[in-house]
Amino acid sequence: MPQDTILVFQMGKVGSKTVINSLEQALPGATIHHLHFLHELDNIEKHIRKSWFFSEAQMEHLAHCREIRKQIEDMPSEQRWKVITLVRDPVAKMISAFFYNIDLNKAKSSYRLLRKRKVIRDLVRQFLETVDINDGAGWFDHQLQPVFGLDVFTEPFPAKRGYHIYNTDKADILLLKLEQLNQCAGEAFHTFLGSENFTLTNVNKAQDASYATIYKKFKENLNLAPELLDQIYSARLPKKFYSEQEIEAFRRKWGKA
């Protein structure tokens, strides 16, 4: 693998677009691959083809995944991959996935709807009824570990620093915590890539004014039950990557009295 090739390999909805955009600005000559899957690709394809979100774009992504997986398998032993992955507050990730999956066209078509609390209440109700309590730990088990030989749950992670670099037989892997990107990105990417001029360039995912307003109001009105917060924040991923203080702050944010 060429030294100027970087693989951003992560679960969905963890803020990778900001990292990719920043890498493109800092390393204009680099080749950056962005993937979600590298293992059990045939099973993933079968699942996608049966789902409502099937699209040609998904098939193109899987074709790219297969291409990179073959490169990994054929790579000479003396070469190594540079891999970047991320974690995010599980509730924030669930909200991002929820808004990605639902159809907001009707809500966005009339800005007057934003004045009606019923729209927001309906979205919150729908979220609570359909939310998939998935912190992403399984992605590390079923995607990262089988391909690159790293079990992040048996390795140390400095929660206060916000990033860690792992070394396996096949790769150097930078794991970043999304919530601390602004504080740790410069140091992390200098250490990992030797980049002297890395600047974090945030990507505004909700440029549409009405969408941004709905998203903001939704988060302001979300109030999760203590029992649900217990279930979410006692899971492996948040306990591994976030301090007790960070978890308590998340609980206060999403469990407003």
PDB file of C-alpha atoms in Angstrom:
ATOM      1  CA  MET A   1       0.000   0.000   0.000  1.00  0.00           C
ATOM      2  CA  PRO A   2       1.394   3.440  -0.883  1.00  0.00           C
ATOM      3  CA  GLN A   3       2.385   5.589   2.088  1.00  0.00           C
ATOM      4  CA  ASP A   4      -0.027   8.318   1.001  1.00  0.00           C
ATOM      5  CA  THR A   5      -3.060   6.031   1.259  1.00  0.00           C
ATOM      6  CA  ILE A   6      -5.347   6.349   4.283  1.00  0.00           C
ATOM      7  CA  LEU A   7      -8.350   4.226   5.194  1.00  0.00           C
ATOM      8  CA  VAL A   8     -11.127   5.907   7.181  1.00  0.00           C
ATOM      9  CA  PHE A   9     -12.939   2.810   8.403  1.00  0.00           C
ATOM     10  CA  GLN A  10     -15.780   3.296  10.863  1.00  0.00           C
ATOM     11  CA  MET A  11     -19.357   2.560  11.824  1.00  0.00           C
ATOM     12  CA  GLY A  12     -22.025   4.937  10.559  1.00  0.00           C
ATOM     13  CA  LYS A  13     -22.893   8.332  12.030  1.00  0.00           C
ATOM     14  CA  VAL A  14     -19.740   9.066  14.009  1.00  0.00           C
ATOM     15  CA  GLY A  15     -18.717  12.312  12.306  1.00  0.00           C
ATOM     16  CA  SER A  16     -16.272  10.899   9.768  1.00  0.00           C
ATOM     17  CA  LYS A  17     -17.041  13.558   7.129  1.00  0.00           C
ATOM     18  CA  THR A  18     -15.304  16.181   9.233  1.00  0.00           C
ATOM     19  CA  VAL A  19     -12.210  13.989   9.500  1.00  0.00           C
ATOM     20  CA  ILE A  20     -12.189  13.188   5.765  1.00  0.00           C
ATOM     21  CA  ASN A  21     -12.643  16.821   4.771  1.00  0.00           C
ATOM     22  CA  SER A  22      -9.834  17.848   7.118  1.00  0.00           C
ATOM     23  CA  LEU A  23      -7.514  15.150   5.749  1.00  0.00           C
ATOM     24  CA  GLU A  24      -8.192  16.278   2.187  1.00  0.00           C
ATOM     25  CA  GLN A  25      -7.255  19.834   3.126  1.00  0.00           C
ATOM     26  CA  ALA A  26      -4.100  18.843   5.014  1.00  0.00           C
ATOM     27  CA  LEU A  27      -2.901  16.113   2.627  1.00  0.00           C
ATOM     28  CA  PRO A  28      -3.993  17.141  -0.884  1.00  0.00           C
ATOM     29  CA  GLY A  29      -2.001  14.368  -2.571  1.00  0.00           C
ATOM     30  CA  ALA A  30      -3.247  11.538  -0.399  1.00  0.00           C
ATOM     31  CA  THR A  31      -5.653   8.796  -1.427  1.00  0.00           C
ATOM     32  CA  ILE A  32      -8.385   8.493   1.194  1.00  0.00           C
ATOM     33  CA  HIS A  33     -10.713   5.503   1.211  1.00  0.00           C
ATOM     34  CA  HIS A  34     -13.885   5.749   3.295  1.00  0.00           C
ATOM     35  CA  LEU A  35     -15.544   2.456   4.198  1.00  0.00           C
ATOM     36  CA  HIS A  36     -18.012   0.984   6.681  1.00  0.00           C
ATOM     37  CA  PHE A  37     -17.554  -2.738   5.945  1.00  0.00           C
ATOM     38  CA  LEU A  38     -14.686  -5.100   5.180  1.00  0.00           C
ATOM     39  CA  HIS A  39     -15.908  -8.413   6.608  1.00  0.00           C
ATOM     40  CA  GLU A  40     -18.813 -10.758   5.725  1.00  0.00           C
ATOM     41  CA  LEU A  41     -19.576  -8.638   2.677  1.00  0.00           C
ATOM     42  CA  ASP A  42     -21.794 -11.233   1.010  1.00  0.00           C
ATOM     43  CA  ASN A  43     -24.072 -11.377   4.057  1.00  0.00           C
ATOM     44  CA  ILE A  44     -24.173  -7.591   4.243  1.00  0.00           C
ATOM     45  CA  GLU A  45     -25.156  -7.399   0.577  1.00  0.00           C
ATOM     46  CA  LYS A  46     -27.990  -9.896   1.094  1.00  0.00           C
ATOM     47  CA  HIS A  47     -29.277  -7.826   4.019  1.00  0.00           C
ATOM     48  CA  ILE A  48     -29.122  -4.567   2.068  1.00  0.00           C
ATOM     49  CA  ARG A  49     -30.876  -6.029  -0.966  1.00  0.00           C
ATOM     50  CA  LYS A  50     -33.805  -7.072   1.251  1.00  0.00           C
ATOM     51  CA  SER A  51     -34.039  -3.741   3.049  1.00  0.00           C
ATOM     52  CA  TRP A  52     -35.974  -0.588   2.214  1.00  0.00           C
ATOM     53  CA  PHE A  53     -32.792   1.464   1.852  1.00  0.00           C
ATOM     54  CA  PHE A  54     -31.390  -0.620  -1.013  1.00  0.00           C
ATOM     55  CA  SER A  55     -29.777   1.559  -3.670  1.00  0.00           C
ATOM     56  CA  GLU A  56     -27.147   1.478  -6.371  1.00  0.00           C
ATOM     57  CA  ALA A  57     -25.003   3.721  -4.179  1.00  0.00           C
ATOM     58  CA  GLN A  58     -24.991   0.997  -1.526  1.00  0.00           C
ATOM     59  CA  MET A  59     -23.891  -1.559  -4.122  1.00  0.00           C
ATOM     60  CA  GLU A  60     -21.119   0.752  -5.322  1.00  0.00           C
ATOM     61  CA  HIS A  61     -19.943   1.136  -1.742  1.00  0.00           C
ATOM     62  CA  LEU A  62     -19.847  -2.641  -1.283  1.00  0.00           C
ATOM     63  CA  ALA A  63     -17.901  -3.028  -4.522  1.00  0.00           C
ATOM     64  CA  HIS A  64     -15.351  -0.566  -3.152  1.00  0.00           C
ATOM     65  CA  CYS A  65     -15.272  -2.519   0.129  1.00  0.00           C
ATOM     66  CA  ARG A  66     -14.510  -5.733  -1.757  1.00  0.00           C
ATOM     67  CA  GLU A  67     -11.740  -4.040  -3.714  1.00  0.00           C
ATOM     68  CA  ILE A  68     -10.025  -2.752  -0.565  1.00  0.00           C
ATOM     69  CA  ARG A  69     -10.479  -6.066   1.255  1.00  0.00           C
ATOM     70  CA  LYS A  70      -8.668  -7.813  -1.600  1.00  0.00           C
ATOM     71  CA  GLN A  71      -5.845  -5.266  -1.382  1.00  0.00           C
ATOM     72  CA  ILE A  72      -5.540  -5.983   2.335  1.00  0.00           C
ATOM     73  CA  GLU A  73      -5.405  -9.733   1.754  1.00  0.00           C
ATOM     74  CA  ASP A  74      -2.833  -9.374  -1.063  1.00  0.00           C
ATOM     75  CA  MET A  75      -0.669  -6.827   0.740  1.00  0.00           C
ATOM     76  CA  PRO A  76       3.013  -7.799   1.213  1.00  0.00           C
ATOM     77  CA  SER A  77       3.931  -8.479   4.833  1.00  0.00           C
ATOM     78  CA  GLU A  78       6.321  -5.519   4.980  1.00  0.00           C
ATOM     79  CA  GLN A  79       3.571  -3.028   4.155  1.00  0.00           C
ATOM     80  CA  ARG A  80       1.057  -1.592   6.624  1.00  0.00           C
ATOM     81  CA  TRP A  81      -2.253   0.213   6.433  1.00  0.00           C
ATOM     82  CA  LYS A  82      -2.957   3.570   8.052  1.00  0.00           C
ATOM     83  CA  VAL A  83      -6.476   3.237   9.463  1.00  0.00           C
ATOM     84  CA  ILE A  84      -8.582   5.907  11.166  1.00  0.00           C
ATOM     85  CA  THR A  85     -11.727   5.064  13.109  1.00  0.00           C
ATOM     86  CA  LEU A  86     -14.023   6.904  15.523  1.00  0.00           C
ATOM     87  CA  VAL A  87     -16.431   6.524  18.418  1.00  0.00           C
ATOM     88  CA  ARG A  88     -19.305   8.787  19.435  1.00  0.00           C
ATOM     89  CA  ASP A  89     -21.774   9.264  22.282  1.00  0.00           C
ATOM     90  CA  PRO A  90     -24.283   6.438  21.629  1.00  0.00           C
ATOM     91  CA  VAL A  91     -27.396   8.619  21.973  1.00  0.00           C
ATOM     92  CA  ALA A  92     -26.019  11.266  19.608  1.00  0.00           C
ATOM     93  CA  LYS A  93     -25.198   8.511  17.124  1.00  0.00           C
ATOM     94  CA  MET A  94     -28.720   7.062  17.430  1.00  0.00           C
ATOM     95  CA  ILE A  95     -30.274  10.478  16.806  1.00  0.00           C
ATOM     96  CA  SER A  96     -28.095  11.056  13.745  1.00  0.00           C
ATOM     97  CA  ALA A  97     -29.057   7.637  12.352  1.00  0.00           C
ATOM     98  CA  PHE A  98     -32.738   8.315  13.074  1.00  0.00           C
ATOM     99  CA  PHE A  99     -32.717  11.584  11.130  1.00  0.00           C
ATOM    100  CA  TYR A 100     -30.800   9.959   8.290  1.00  0.00           C
ATOM    101  CA  ASN A 101     -33.395   7.229   7.942  1.00  0.00           C
ATOM    102  CA  ILE A 102     -36.691   9.091   8.292  1.00  0.00           C
ATOM    103  CA  ASP A 103     -38.349  11.130   5.577  1.00  0.00           C
ATOM    104  CA  LEU A 104     -38.272  14.788   6.565  1.00  0.00           C
ATOM    105  CA  ASN A 105     -39.424  16.124   3.223  1.00  0.00           C
ATOM    106  CA  LYS A 106     -42.902  17.019   4.466  1.00  0.00           C
ATOM    107  CA  ALA A 107     -41.528  18.717   7.547  1.00  0.00           C
ATOM    108  CA  LYS A 108     -38.996  20.652   5.473  1.00  0.00           C
ATOM    109  CA  SER A 109     -41.503  21.722   2.837  1.00  0.00           C
ATOM    110  CA  SER A 110     -43.169  24.288   5.046  1.00  0.00           C
ATOM    111  CA  TYR A 111     -41.196  26.335   7.538  1.00  0.00           C
ATOM    112  CA  ARG A 112     -44.464  27.140   9.304  1.00  0.00           C
ATOM    113  CA  LEU A 113     -44.577  23.564  10.558  1.00  0.00           C
ATOM    114  CA  LEU A 114     -41.588  24.323  12.740  1.00  0.00           C
ATOM    115  CA  ARG A 115     -43.766  26.613  14.815  1.00  0.00           C
ATOM    116  CA  LYS A 116     -45.967  23.693  15.765  1.00  0.00           C
ATOM    117  CA  ARG A 117     -44.661  21.665  18.678  1.00  0.00           C
ATOM    118  CA  LYS A 118     -46.706  18.709  17.446  1.00  0.00           C
ATOM    119  CA  VAL A 119     -44.160  18.099  14.680  1.00  0.00           C
ATOM    120  CA  ILE A 120     -41.340  17.824  17.195  1.00  0.00           C
ATOM    121  CA  ARG A 121     -43.417  15.751  19.611  1.00  0.00           C
ATOM    122  CA  ASP A 122     -44.269  13.322  16.834  1.00  0.00           C
ATOM    123  CA  LEU A 123     -40.602  12.948  15.902  1.00  0.00           C
ATOM    124  CA  VAL A 124     -39.597  12.352  19.523  1.00  0.00           C
ATOM    125  CA  ARG A 125     -42.371   9.758  19.910  1.00  0.00           C
ATOM    126  CA  GLN A 126     -41.287   8.018  16.716  1.00  0.00           C
ATOM    127  CA  PHE A 127     -37.677   7.983  17.890  1.00  0.00           C
ATOM    128  CA  LEU A 128     -38.602   6.438  21.238  1.00  0.00           C
ATOM    129  CA  GLU A 129     -40.787   3.814  19.550  1.00  0.00           C
ATOM    130  CA  THR A 130     -38.232   2.766  16.944  1.00  0.00           C
ATOM    131  CA  VAL A 131     -34.829   3.517  18.468  1.00  0.00           C
ATOM    132  CA  ASP A 132     -32.304   0.739  18.059  1.00  0.00           C
ATOM    133  CA  ILE A 133     -30.150   0.720  21.191  1.00  0.00           C
ATOM    134  CA  ASN A 134     -26.867   0.056  19.436  1.00  0.00           C
ATOM    135  CA  ASP A 135     -23.730   1.704  20.756  1.00  0.00           C
ATOM    136  CA  GLY A 136     -21.585   0.319  17.928  1.00  0.00           C
ATOM    137  CA  ALA A 137     -19.516  -2.132  19.952  1.00  0.00           C
ATOM    138  CA  GLY A 138     -20.501  -4.929  17.594  1.00  0.00           C
ATOM    139  CA  TRP A 139     -18.955  -3.082  14.662  1.00  0.00           C
ATOM    140  CA  PHE A 140     -15.545  -3.377  16.304  1.00  0.00           C
ATOM    141  CA  ASP A 141     -16.158  -7.084  16.965  1.00  0.00           C
ATOM    142  CA  HIS A 142     -17.412  -7.951  13.475  1.00  0.00           C
ATOM    143  CA  GLN A 143     -15.531  -5.533  11.230  1.00  0.00           C
ATOM    144  CA  LEU A 144     -12.332  -4.103  12.699  1.00  0.00           C
ATOM    145  CA  GLN A 145     -11.094  -7.100  14.687  1.00  0.00           C
ATOM    146  CA  PRO A 146     -11.456  -9.822  11.996  1.00  0.00           C
ATOM    147  CA  VAL A 147      -9.696  -7.701   9.369  1.00  0.00           C
ATOM    148  CA  PHE A 148      -6.947  -5.955  11.317  1.00  0.00           C
ATOM    149  CA  GLY A 149      -6.603  -8.124  14.409  1.00  0.00           C
ATOM    150  CA  LEU A 150      -7.414  -5.445  16.993  1.00  0.00           C
ATOM    151  CA  ASP A 151      -9.767  -6.011  19.931  1.00  0.00           C
ATOM    152  CA  VAL A 152     -10.232  -2.474  21.208  1.00  0.00           C
ATOM    153  CA  PHE A 153     -12.018  -3.720  24.328  1.00  0.00           C
ATOM    154  CA  THR A 154      -8.945  -5.532  25.636  1.00  0.00           C
ATOM    155  CA  GLU A 155      -6.567  -2.644  24.914  1.00  0.00           C
ATOM    156  CA  PRO A 156      -6.153   0.578  26.906  1.00  0.00           C
ATOM    157  CA  PHE A 157      -7.764   3.829  25.832  1.00  0.00           C
ATOM    158  CA  PRO A 158      -6.926   7.175  27.491  1.00  0.00           C
ATOM    159  CA  ALA A 159     -10.373   8.735  27.785  1.00  0.00           C
ATOM    160  CA  LYS A 160      -8.988  12.085  28.905  1.00  0.00           C
ATOM    161  CA  ARG A 161      -6.657  12.427  25.891  1.00  0.00           C
ATOM    162  CA  GLY A 162      -9.400  11.470  23.446  1.00  0.00           C
ATOM    163  CA  TYR A 163      -7.384   9.350  21.016  1.00  0.00           C
ATOM    164  CA  HIS A 164      -5.088   6.354  20.903  1.00  0.00           C
ATOM    165  CA  ILE A 165      -2.873   4.704  18.297  1.00  0.00           C
ATOM    166  CA  TYR A 166      -2.880   0.908  18.128  1.00  0.00           C
ATOM    167  CA  ASN A 167      -0.366  -1.196  16.196  1.00  0.00           C
ATOM    168  CA  THR A 168      -1.167  -4.627  14.801  1.00  0.00           C
ATOM    169  CA  ASP A 169       0.600  -6.907  12.332  1.00  0.00           C
ATOM    170  CA  LYS A 170      -1.294  -5.326   9.422  1.00  0.00           C
ATOM    171  CA  ALA A 171      -2.013  -1.749  10.412  1.00  0.00           C
ATOM    172  CA  ASP A 172      -1.475   1.343  12.487  1.00  0.00           C
ATOM    173  CA  ILE A 173      -4.902   2.343  13.752  1.00  0.00           C
ATOM    174  CA  LEU A 174      -5.870   5.763  15.092  1.00  0.00           C
ATOM    175  CA  LEU A 175      -9.043   5.723  17.173  1.00  0.00           C
ATOM    176  CA  LEU A 176     -10.563   9.133  17.881  1.00  0.00           C
ATOM    177  CA  LYS A 177     -13.367  10.229  20.159  1.00  0.00           C
ATOM    178  CA  LEU A 178     -15.634  12.562  18.201  1.00  0.00           C
ATOM    179  CA  GLU A 179     -16.472  14.779  21.174  1.00  0.00           C
ATOM    180  CA  GLN A 180     -12.784  15.667  21.666  1.00  0.00           C
ATOM    181  CA  LEU A 181     -11.766  16.188  18.046  1.00  0.00           C
ATOM    182  CA  ASN A 182     -11.392  19.933  18.486  1.00  0.00           C
ATOM    183  CA  GLN A 183      -8.993  19.412  21.387  1.00  0.00           C
ATOM    184  CA  CYS A 184      -6.957  16.440  20.189  1.00  0.00           C
ATOM    185  CA  ALA A 185      -7.006  16.426  16.373  1.00  0.00           C
ATOM    186  CA  GLY A 186      -3.813  18.421  15.829  1.00  0.00           C
ATOM    187  CA  GLU A 187      -1.739  16.301  18.193  1.00  0.00           C
ATOM    188  CA  ALA A 188      -3.327  13.041  17.060  1.00  0.00           C
ATOM    189  CA  PHE A 189      -2.762  13.557  13.345  1.00  0.00           C
ATOM    190  CA  HIS A 190       0.730  14.943  13.844  1.00  0.00           C
ATOM    191  CA  THR A 191       1.660  11.825  15.823  1.00  0.00           C
ATOM    192  CA  PHE A 192      -0.140   9.426  13.478  1.00  0.00           C
ATOM    193  CA  LEU A 193       0.648  10.894  10.054  1.00  0.00           C
ATOM    194  CA  GLY A 194       3.426  13.377  10.723  1.00  0.00           C
ATOM    195  CA  SER A 195       1.162  16.149   9.451  1.00  0.00           C
ATOM    196  CA  GLU A 196       2.429  19.551  10.553  1.00  0.00           C
ATOM    197  CA  ASN A 197      -0.471  21.594   9.213  1.00  0.00           C
ATOM    198  CA  PHE A 198      -3.553  19.570  10.147  1.00  0.00           C
ATOM    199  CA  THR A 199      -6.512  21.821  10.883  1.00  0.00           C
ATOM    200  CA  LEU A 200      -9.924  20.475  11.745  1.00  0.00           C
ATOM    201  CA  THR A 201     -12.477  21.629   9.162  1.00  0.00           C
ATOM    202  CA  ASN A 202     -15.973  21.051  10.460  1.00  0.00           C
ATOM    203  CA  VAL A 203     -18.633  19.915   8.016  1.00  0.00           C
ATOM    204  CA  ASN A 204     -22.112  21.356   8.457  1.00  0.00           C
ATOM    205  CA  LYS A 205     -24.388  18.380   7.878  1.00  0.00           C
ATOM    206  CA  ALA A 206     -27.589  20.322   8.309  1.00  0.00           C
ATOM    207  CA  GLN A 207     -27.178  23.294   6.007  1.00  0.00           C
ATOM    208  CA  ASP A 208     -30.878  23.385   5.196  1.00  0.00           C
ATOM    209  CA  ALA A 209     -32.308  25.936   7.638  1.00  0.00           C
ATOM    210  CA  SER A 210     -35.537  24.068   8.351  1.00  0.00           C
ATOM    211  CA  TYR A 211     -33.745  20.745   8.816  1.00  0.00           C
ATOM    212  CA  ALA A 212     -31.248  22.330  11.206  1.00  0.00           C
ATOM    213  CA  THR A 213     -34.067  23.894  13.202  1.00  0.00           C
ATOM    214  CA  ILE A 214     -35.967  20.608  13.467  1.00  0.00           C
ATOM    215  CA  TYR A 215     -32.800  18.792  14.499  1.00  0.00           C
ATOM    216  CA  LYS A 216     -32.047  21.372  17.207  1.00  0.00           C
ATOM    217  CA  LYS A 217     -35.603  21.418  18.547  1.00  0.00           C
ATOM    218  CA  PHE A 218     -35.743  17.623  18.541  1.00  0.00           C
ATOM    219  CA  LYS A 219     -32.654  17.384  20.750  1.00  0.00           C
ATOM    220  CA  GLU A 220     -33.976  20.077  23.063  1.00  0.00           C
ATOM    221  CA  ASN A 221     -37.241  18.147  23.531  1.00  0.00           C
ATOM    222  CA  LEU A 222     -35.762  14.669  23.913  1.00  0.00           C
ATOM    223  CA  ASN A 223     -36.030  13.377  27.469  1.00  0.00           C
ATOM    224  CA  LEU A 224     -34.938   9.769  27.938  1.00  0.00           C
ATOM    225  CA  ALA A 225     -36.047   7.722  30.932  1.00  0.00           C
ATOM    226  CA  PRO A 226     -33.405   6.881  33.561  1.00  0.00           C
ATOM    227  CA  GLU A 227     -33.881   3.149  32.887  1.00  0.00           C
ATOM    228  CA  LEU A 228     -33.107   3.644  29.188  1.00  0.00           C
ATOM    229  CA  LEU A 229     -30.063   5.774  29.985  1.00  0.00           C
ATOM    230  CA  ASP A 230     -28.865   3.049  32.364  1.00  0.00           C
ATOM    231  CA  GLN A 231     -29.127   0.499  29.570  1.00  0.00           C
ATOM    232  CA  ILE A 232     -27.319   2.671  27.046  1.00  0.00           C
ATOM    233  CA  TYR A 233     -24.471   3.933  29.197  1.00  0.00           C
ATOM    234  CA  SER A 234     -23.716   0.694  31.005  1.00  0.00           C
ATOM    235  CA  ALA A 235     -22.840  -0.965  27.691  1.00  0.00           C
ATOM    236  CA  ARG A 236     -19.307  -1.824  26.591  1.00  0.00           C
ATOM    237  CA  LEU A 237     -18.545   1.056  24.259  1.00  0.00           C
ATOM    238  CA  PRO A 238     -19.342   4.050  26.480  1.00  0.00           C
ATOM    239  CA  LYS A 239     -17.769   2.376  29.508  1.00  0.00           C
ATOM    240  CA  LYS A 240     -14.586   1.749  27.514  1.00  0.00           C
ATOM    241  CA  PHE A 241     -14.090   5.100  25.832  1.00  0.00           C
ATOM    242  CA  TYR A 242     -15.772   7.637  28.108  1.00  0.00           C
ATOM    243  CA  SER A 243     -15.007   8.684  31.661  1.00  0.00           C
ATOM    244  CA  GLU A 244     -17.603   8.613  34.419  1.00  0.00           C
ATOM    245  CA  GLN A 245     -17.781  12.407  34.212  1.00  0.00           C
ATOM    246  CA  GLU A 246     -18.451  12.315  30.466  1.00  0.00           C
ATOM    247  CA  ILE A 247     -21.147   9.686  30.847  1.00  0.00           C
ATOM    248  CA  GLU A 248     -22.813  11.686  33.595  1.00  0.00           C
ATOM    249  CA  ALA A 249     -22.797  14.754  31.318  1.00  0.00           C
ATOM    250  CA  PHE A 250     -24.437  12.711  28.539  1.00  0.00           C
ATOM    251  CA  ARG A 251     -27.077  11.478  30.968  1.00  0.00           C
ATOM    252  CA  ARG A 252     -27.876  15.042  32.041  1.00  0.00           C
ATOM    253  CA  LYS A 253     -28.071  16.165  28.414  1.00  0.00           C
ATOM    254  CA  TRP A 254     -30.486  13.463  27.240  1.00  0.00           C
ATOM    255  CA  GLY A 255     -32.395  12.871  30.486  1.00  0.00           C
ATOM    256  CA  LYS A 256     -33.630  16.335  31.263  1.00  0.00           C
ATOM    257  CA  ALA A 257     -35.913  16.523  34.265  1.00  0.00           C
TER     258      ALA A 257
END
